GROMACS .gro file of C-alpha atoms in nm:
model
  306
    1UNK     CA    1  -0.197   0.001  -2.069
    2UNK     CA    2  -0.420  -0.211  -2.290
    3UNK     CA    3  -0.112  -0.386  -2.427
    4UNK     CA    4   0.009  -0.514  -2.088
    5UNK     CA    5   0.031  -0.892  -2.052
    6UNK     CA    6   0.153  -1.119  -1.774
    7UNK     CA    7   0.521  -1.184  -1.849
    8UNK     CA    8   0.598  -1.410  -1.553
    9UNK     CA    9   0.412  -1.580  -1.271
   10UNK     CA   10   0.584  -1.687  -0.949
   11UNK     CA   11   0.439  -1.950  -0.720
   12UNK     CA   12   0.667  -1.905  -0.419
   13UNK     CA   13   0.383  -1.874  -0.169
   14UNK     CA   14   0.145  -2.129  -0.022
   15UNK     CA   15  -0.100  -1.866   0.107
   16UNK     CA   16  -0.223  -1.525   0.001
   17UNK     CA   17   0.023  -1.241  -0.051
   18UNK     CA   18  -0.104  -0.965   0.176
   19UNK     CA   19   0.131  -0.686   0.074
   20UNK     CA   20   0.422  -0.600  -0.152
   21UNK     CA   21   0.637  -0.295  -0.210
   22UNK     CA   22   0.874  -0.183  -0.487
   23UNK     CA   23   1.213  -0.046  -0.385
   24UNK     CA   24   1.244   0.329  -0.458
   25UNK     CA   25   1.481   0.255  -0.750
   26UNK     CA   26   1.232   0.005  -0.896
   27UNK     CA   27   1.490  -0.274  -0.913
   28UNK     CA   28   1.337  -0.507  -0.656
   29UNK     CA   29   0.998  -0.586  -0.509
   30UNK     CA   30   0.941  -0.742  -0.167
   31UNK     CA   31   0.630  -0.933  -0.068
   32UNK     CA   32   0.480  -1.054   0.259
   33UNK     CA   33   0.239  -1.344   0.282
   34UNK     CA   34   0.004  -1.516   0.524
   35UNK     CA   35   0.242  -1.815   0.505
   36UNK     CA   36   0.488  -1.606   0.720
   37UNK     CA   37   0.736  -1.559   0.436
   38UNK     CA   38   0.903  -1.249   0.293
   39UNK     CA   39   1.010  -1.296  -0.070
   40UNK     CA   40   1.250  -1.062  -0.249
   41UNK     CA   41   1.223  -1.047  -0.630
   42UNK     CA   42   1.464  -0.902  -0.883
   43UNK     CA   43   1.254  -0.694  -1.124
   44UNK     CA   44   1.521  -0.665  -1.392
   45UNK     CA   45   1.602  -1.033  -1.411
   46UNK     CA   46   1.244  -1.129  -1.331
   47UNK     CA   47   1.316  -1.388  -1.067
   48UNK     CA   48   1.294  -1.448  -0.692
   49UNK     CA   49   1.623  -1.365  -0.517
   50UNK     CA   50   1.563  -1.494  -0.166
   51UNK     CA   51   1.304  -1.589   0.091
   52UNK     CA   52   1.310  -1.496   0.459
   53UNK     CA   53   1.070  -1.619   0.725
   54UNK     CA   54   0.894  -1.447   1.012
   55UNK     CA   55   0.741  -1.761   1.163
   56UNK     CA   56   0.714  -1.631   1.514
   57UNK     CA   57   0.551  -1.294   1.446
   58UNK     CA   58   0.400  -1.343   1.103
   59UNK     CA   59   0.421  -1.059   0.852
   60UNK     CA   60   0.138  -0.839   0.729
   61UNK     CA   61   0.227  -0.498   0.585
   62UNK     CA   62   0.578  -0.443   0.450
   63UNK     CA   63   0.753  -0.126   0.327
   64UNK     CA   64   1.101  -0.047   0.202
   65UNK     CA   65   1.290   0.225   0.385
   66UNK     CA   66   1.529   0.456   0.197
   67UNK     CA   67   1.835   0.256   0.286
   68UNK     CA   68   1.892  -0.030   0.047
   69UNK     CA   69   1.819  -0.369   0.198
   70UNK     CA   70   1.606  -0.262   0.494
   71UNK     CA   71   1.229  -0.285   0.548
   72UNK     CA   72   0.974  -0.217   0.818
   73UNK     CA   73   0.684  -0.453   0.863
   74UNK     CA   74   0.384  -0.515   1.084
   75UNK     CA   75   0.292  -0.850   1.231
   76UNK     CA   76  -0.019  -1.066   1.246
   77UNK     CA   77   0.083  -1.291   1.536
   78UNK     CA   78   0.187  -1.248   1.902
   79UNK     CA   79   0.189  -0.867   1.923
   80UNK     CA   80   0.143  -0.551   1.717
   81UNK     CA   81   0.499  -0.425   1.731
   82UNK     CA   82   0.644  -0.296   1.404
   83UNK     CA   83   0.983  -0.444   1.314
   84UNK     CA   84   1.275  -0.291   1.127
   85UNK     CA   85   1.464  -0.564   0.943
   86UNK     CA   86   1.798  -0.574   0.765
   87UNK     CA   87   1.753  -0.801   0.464
   88UNK     CA   88   2.118  -0.874   0.389
   89UNK     CA   89   2.185  -1.045   0.723
   90UNK     CA   90   1.821  -1.112   0.824
   91UNK     CA   91   1.859  -0.934   1.159
   92UNK     CA   92   1.625  -0.694   1.336
   93UNK     CA   93   1.767  -0.343   1.368
   94UNK     CA   94   1.492  -0.207   1.592
   95UNK     CA   95   1.144  -0.269   1.731
   96UNK     CA   96   0.865  -0.009   1.744
   97UNK     CA   97   0.621  -0.110   2.019
   98UNK     CA   98   0.305   0.082   2.105
   99UNK     CA   99   0.006  -0.035   1.904
  100UNK     CA  100  -0.230  -0.262   2.098
  101UNK     CA  101  -0.429  -0.393   1.800
  102UNK     CA  102  -0.351  -0.492   1.443
  103UNK     CA  103  -0.169  -0.237   1.228
  104UNK     CA  104  -0.382  -0.170   0.919
  105UNK     CA  105  -0.181   0.111   0.755
  106UNK     CA  106   0.192   0.165   0.716
  107UNK     CA  107   0.347   0.445   0.512
  108UNK     CA  108   0.712   0.548   0.476
  109UNK     CA  109   0.798   0.913   0.422
  110UNK     CA  110   0.925   0.967   0.066
  111UNK     CA  111   1.197   1.205   0.188
  112UNK     CA  112   1.337   1.092   0.524
  113UNK     CA  113   1.337   0.829   0.800
  114UNK     CA  114   0.988   0.908   0.924
  115UNK     CA  115   0.703   0.663   0.891
  116UNK     CA  116   0.344   0.647   1.009
  117UNK     CA  117   0.125   0.358   1.116
  118UNK     CA  118  -0.248   0.330   1.172
  119UNK     CA  119  -0.407   0.060   1.384
  120UNK     CA  120  -0.740  -0.090   1.486
  121UNK     CA  121  -0.660   0.053   1.832
  122UNK     CA  122  -0.787   0.381   1.676
  123UNK     CA  123  -0.452   0.555   1.679
  124UNK     CA  124  -0.202   0.682   1.426
  125UNK     CA  125   0.158   0.681   1.538
  126UNK     CA  126   0.446   0.874   1.392
  127UNK     CA  127   0.790   0.713   1.408
  128UNK     CA  128   1.153   0.777   1.324
  129UNK     CA  129   1.363   0.477   1.216
  130UNK     CA  130   1.644   0.592   1.447
  131UNK     CA  131   1.438   0.571   1.766
  132UNK     CA  132   1.215   0.296   1.913
  133UNK     CA  133   0.998   0.562   2.077
  134UNK     CA  134   0.685   0.688   1.910
  135UNK     CA  135   0.741   1.050   1.792
  136UNK     CA  136   0.376   1.142   1.785
  137UNK     CA  137   0.039   0.988   1.869
  138UNK     CA  138  -0.309   1.069   1.748
  139UNK     CA  139  -0.628   0.925   1.895
  140UNK     CA  140  -0.911   0.898   1.645
  141UNK     CA  141  -1.278   0.807   1.657
  142UNK     CA  142  -1.245   0.494   1.445
  143UNK     CA  143  -1.027   0.273   1.230
  144UNK     CA  144  -0.767   0.482   1.043
  145UNK     CA  145  -0.599   0.450   0.706
  146UNK     CA  146  -0.311   0.689   0.640
  147UNK     CA  147  -0.046   0.789   0.389
  148UNK     CA  148   0.221   1.051   0.322
  149UNK     CA  149   0.196   1.292   0.034
  150UNK     CA  150   0.475   1.263  -0.231
  151UNK     CA  151   0.675   1.551  -0.081
  152UNK     CA  152   0.664   1.413   0.273
  153UNK     CA  153   0.530   1.741   0.412
  154UNK     CA  154   0.178   1.632   0.497
  155UNK     CA  155  -0.005   1.313   0.563
  156UNK     CA  156  -0.367   1.219   0.513
  157UNK     CA  157  -0.572   1.010   0.751
  158UNK     CA  158  -0.898   0.847   0.652
  159UNK     CA  159  -1.109   0.803   0.962
  160UNK     CA  160  -1.424   0.597   1.022
  161UNK     CA  161  -1.466   0.542   0.647
  162UNK     CA  162  -1.620   0.889   0.612
  163UNK     CA  163  -1.359   1.161   0.672
  164UNK     CA  164  -1.022   1.256   0.527
  165UNK     CA  165  -0.807   1.470   0.754
  166UNK     CA  166  -0.488   1.639   0.632
  167UNK     CA  167  -0.207   1.707   0.880
  168UNK     CA  168   0.109   1.912   0.850
  169UNK     CA  169   0.397   1.695   0.968
  170UNK     CA  170   0.565   1.983   1.154
  171UNK     CA  171   0.257   2.074   1.354
  172UNK     CA  172   0.029   1.772   1.348
  173UNK     CA  173  -0.028   1.797   1.726
  174UNK     CA  174  -0.234   2.110   1.651
  175UNK     CA  175  -0.482   1.891   1.464
  176UNK     CA  176  -0.570   1.867   1.095
  177UNK     CA  177  -0.548   2.176   0.873
  178UNK     CA  178  -0.823   2.038   0.649
  179UNK     CA  179  -1.107   1.791   0.697
  180UNK     CA  180  -1.316   1.653   0.410
  181UNK     CA  181  -1.635   1.474   0.502
  182UNK     CA  182  -1.759   1.213   0.255
  183UNK     CA  183  -2.091   1.046   0.218
  184UNK     CA  184  -2.085   0.751   0.457
  185UNK     CA  185  -2.154   0.417   0.291
  186UNK     CA  186  -2.276   0.147   0.527
  187UNK     CA  187  -2.204  -0.134   0.282
  188UNK     CA  188  -1.826  -0.117   0.311
  189UNK     CA  189  -1.529   0.034   0.490
  190UNK     CA  190  -1.218   0.215   0.370
  191UNK     CA  191  -0.912  -0.006   0.344
  192UNK     CA  192  -0.649   0.224   0.198
  193UNK     CA  193  -0.557   0.574   0.098
  194UNK     CA  194  -0.292   0.686  -0.152
  195UNK     CA  195  -0.173   1.013  -0.302
  196UNK     CA  196  -0.096   1.042  -0.671
  197UNK     CA  197   0.269   1.121  -0.751
  198UNK     CA  198   0.181   1.479  -0.849
  199UNK     CA  199   0.015   1.525  -0.508
  200UNK     CA  200  -0.312   1.650  -0.661
  201UNK     CA  201  -0.528   1.343  -0.606
  202UNK     CA  202  -0.614   1.101  -0.327
  203UNK     CA  203  -0.741   0.751  -0.400
  204UNK     CA  204  -0.960   0.586  -0.138
  205UNK     CA  205  -0.994   0.207  -0.160
  206UNK     CA  206  -1.273   0.016   0.006
  207UNK     CA  207  -1.363  -0.347   0.069
  208UNK     CA  208  -1.680  -0.292  -0.134
  209UNK     CA  209  -1.744  -0.268  -0.507
  210UNK     CA  210  -1.610   0.084  -0.563
  211UNK     CA  211  -1.311   0.315  -0.508
  212UNK     CA  212  -1.312   0.694  -0.489
  213UNK     CA  213  -1.089   0.957  -0.641
  214UNK     CA  214  -1.085   1.291  -0.460
  215UNK     CA  215  -0.919   1.627  -0.510
  216UNK     CA  216  -0.634   1.649  -0.256
  217UNK     CA  217  -0.679   2.025  -0.207
  218UNK     CA  218  -1.056   2.066  -0.198
  219UNK     CA  219  -1.173   1.718  -0.099
  220UNK     CA  220  -1.430   1.705  -0.376
  221UNK     CA  221  -1.511   1.358  -0.510
  222UNK     CA  222  -1.397   1.360  -0.874
  223UNK     CA  223  -1.496   1.004  -0.966
  224UNK     CA  224  -1.633   0.687  -0.814
  225UNK     CA  225  -1.506   0.379  -0.997
  226UNK     CA  226  -1.696   0.050  -0.985
  227UNK     CA  227  -1.799  -0.240  -1.201
  228UNK     CA  228  -1.542  -0.487  -1.073
  229UNK     CA  229  -1.612  -0.799  -0.867
  230UNK     CA  230  -1.574  -0.786  -0.491
  231UNK     CA  231  -1.865  -0.973  -0.335
  232UNK     CA  232  -1.675  -1.109  -0.032
  233UNK     CA  233  -1.557  -0.774   0.108
  234UNK     CA  234  -1.193  -0.849   0.032
  235UNK     CA  235  -0.929  -0.579   0.081
  236UNK     CA  236  -0.818  -0.505  -0.276
  237UNK     CA  237  -0.529  -0.266  -0.331
  238UNK     CA  238  -0.588   0.018  -0.578
  239UNK     CA  239  -0.301   0.216  -0.731
  240UNK     CA  240  -0.210   0.506  -0.953
  241UNK     CA  241   0.021   0.475  -1.250
  242UNK     CA  242   0.342   0.678  -1.186
  243UNK     CA  243   0.224   0.961  -1.417
  244UNK     CA  244  -0.085   1.003  -1.193
  245UNK     CA  245  -0.313   0.964  -1.497
  246UNK     CA  246  -0.461   0.618  -1.452
  247UNK     CA  247  -0.609   0.425  -1.162
  248UNK     CA  248  -0.609   0.046  -1.142
  249UNK     CA  249  -0.752  -0.219  -0.914
  250UNK     CA  250  -0.769  -0.598  -0.920
  251UNK     CA  251  -1.084  -0.795  -0.856
  252UNK     CA  252  -1.188  -1.123  -0.697
  253UNK     CA  253  -1.212  -1.291  -1.040
  254UNK     CA  254  -0.845  -1.224  -1.126
  255UNK     CA  255  -0.905  -0.933  -1.364
  256UNK     CA  256  -0.752  -0.584  -1.343
  257UNK     CA  257  -0.966  -0.278  -1.420
  258UNK     CA  258  -0.806   0.046  -1.535
  259UNK     CA  259  -0.965   0.394  -1.553
  260UNK     CA  260  -0.857   0.732  -1.682
  261UNK     CA  261  -0.847   0.956  -1.376
  262UNK     CA  262  -0.941   1.271  -1.564
  263UNK     CA  263  -1.232   1.147  -1.774
  264UNK     CA  264  -1.340   0.872  -1.534
  265UNK     CA  265  -1.373   0.632  -1.829
  266UNK     CA  266  -1.268   0.268  -1.801
  267UNK     CA  267  -0.984   0.214  -2.049
  268UNK     CA  268  -0.892  -0.152  -2.001
  269UNK     CA  269  -0.979  -0.480  -1.833
  270UNK     CA  270  -0.674  -0.708  -1.818
  271UNK     CA  271  -0.696  -1.077  -1.740
  272UNK     CA  272  -0.424  -1.180  -1.497
  273UNK     CA  273  -0.537  -1.545  -1.480
  274UNK     CA  274  -0.505  -1.518  -1.104
  275UNK     CA  275  -0.646  -1.809  -0.908
  276UNK     CA  276  -0.785  -1.590  -0.630
  277UNK     CA  277  -0.871  -1.226  -0.558
  278UNK     CA  278  -0.596  -0.980  -0.658
  279UNK     CA  279  -0.522  -0.840  -0.314
  280UNK     CA  280  -0.210  -0.644  -0.416
  281UNK     CA  281  -0.143  -0.429  -0.721
  282UNK     CA  282   0.126  -0.167  -0.776
  283UNK     CA  283   0.305  -0.004  -1.066
  284UNK     CA  284   0.684   0.000  -1.065
  285UNK     CA  285   0.799   0.356  -0.978
  286UNK     CA  286   1.081   0.357  -1.237
  287UNK     CA  287   1.015   0.097  -1.508
  288UNK     CA  288   0.726   0.026  -1.744
  289UNK     CA  289   0.602  -0.273  -1.551
  290UNK     CA  290   0.359  -0.353  -1.273
  291UNK     CA  291   0.296  -0.644  -1.040
  292UNK     CA  292  -0.022  -0.809  -0.914
  293UNK     CA  293  -0.064  -1.079  -0.652
  294UNK     CA  294  -0.310  -1.332  -0.511
  295UNK     CA  295  -0.112  -1.623  -0.363
  296UNK     CA  296   0.092  -1.602  -0.685
  297UNK     CA  297   0.295  -1.300  -0.792
  298UNK     CA  298   0.264  -1.182  -1.154
  299UNK     CA  299   0.492  -0.938  -1.338
  300UNK     CA  300   0.333  -0.749  -1.629
  301UNK     CA  301   0.501  -0.596  -1.935
  302UNK     CA  302   0.364  -0.407  -2.235
  303UNK     CA  303   0.358  -0.609  -2.557
  304UNK     CA  304   0.381  -0.474  -2.909
  305UNK     CA  305   0.085  -0.617  -3.096
  306UNK     CA  306   0.125  -0.686  -3.467
   0.00000   0.00000   0.00000
């Protein structure tokens, strides 16, 4: 990880990139930006393939589905409907109406056509790509963040920035089968939640100066990682490496901090030369590369030092 360097920088966007997602095969990455554009990049050739626009609705959170060339995304204009888009002909396949405030979490099941969304309307909705109707609805006490586990059997919801609730997908209407209460921190709120690929860990990101790593079975806090810059309460995306061993997050000064998840030690600080806060950061699921974004998109590769 220490040997990673920026291999390419793309300046396709005029405003901040708010989200990106790698395709399951790792061959492409798709980004959404506050400038209403969706940019598709080829990871193998290292170049932008095409740009689509969502001028009317805006585009906020974007996720690949399992079918090649289709995505779901949430909007930041007009309404809070989630849209299912075919990339190859730039046509909407379906709309998923229901949320009444901004969607702040969107997670695709790793195994089938199910996805979940969390919104500032204090609900989590469960959807199936084949139907416009919500398949399940949960009312919560506060703002939710949510994510599927790697096997697609359970999902975790972070509620009110102080509780993690685990639900079984087949019987989520019966309520959570586990609830982990964390120490509430008034200085910041939770902005994201992710499982490691081995399903053993959950990473909680915040808009403060720290992120938390918890045990996915017991809920115990294993490590709290800090020491990176985030003075303006920006939503910074934190991620695991695909082997579940390392945790990384960008910072407002354009640097990327990397920790060993087991020891809790910081192993690297990488300078991405980003012009603004690194709002998005993810490792490619299949290839030894990762991407980071402010309003520019950077692809990183390991270098062999002499």
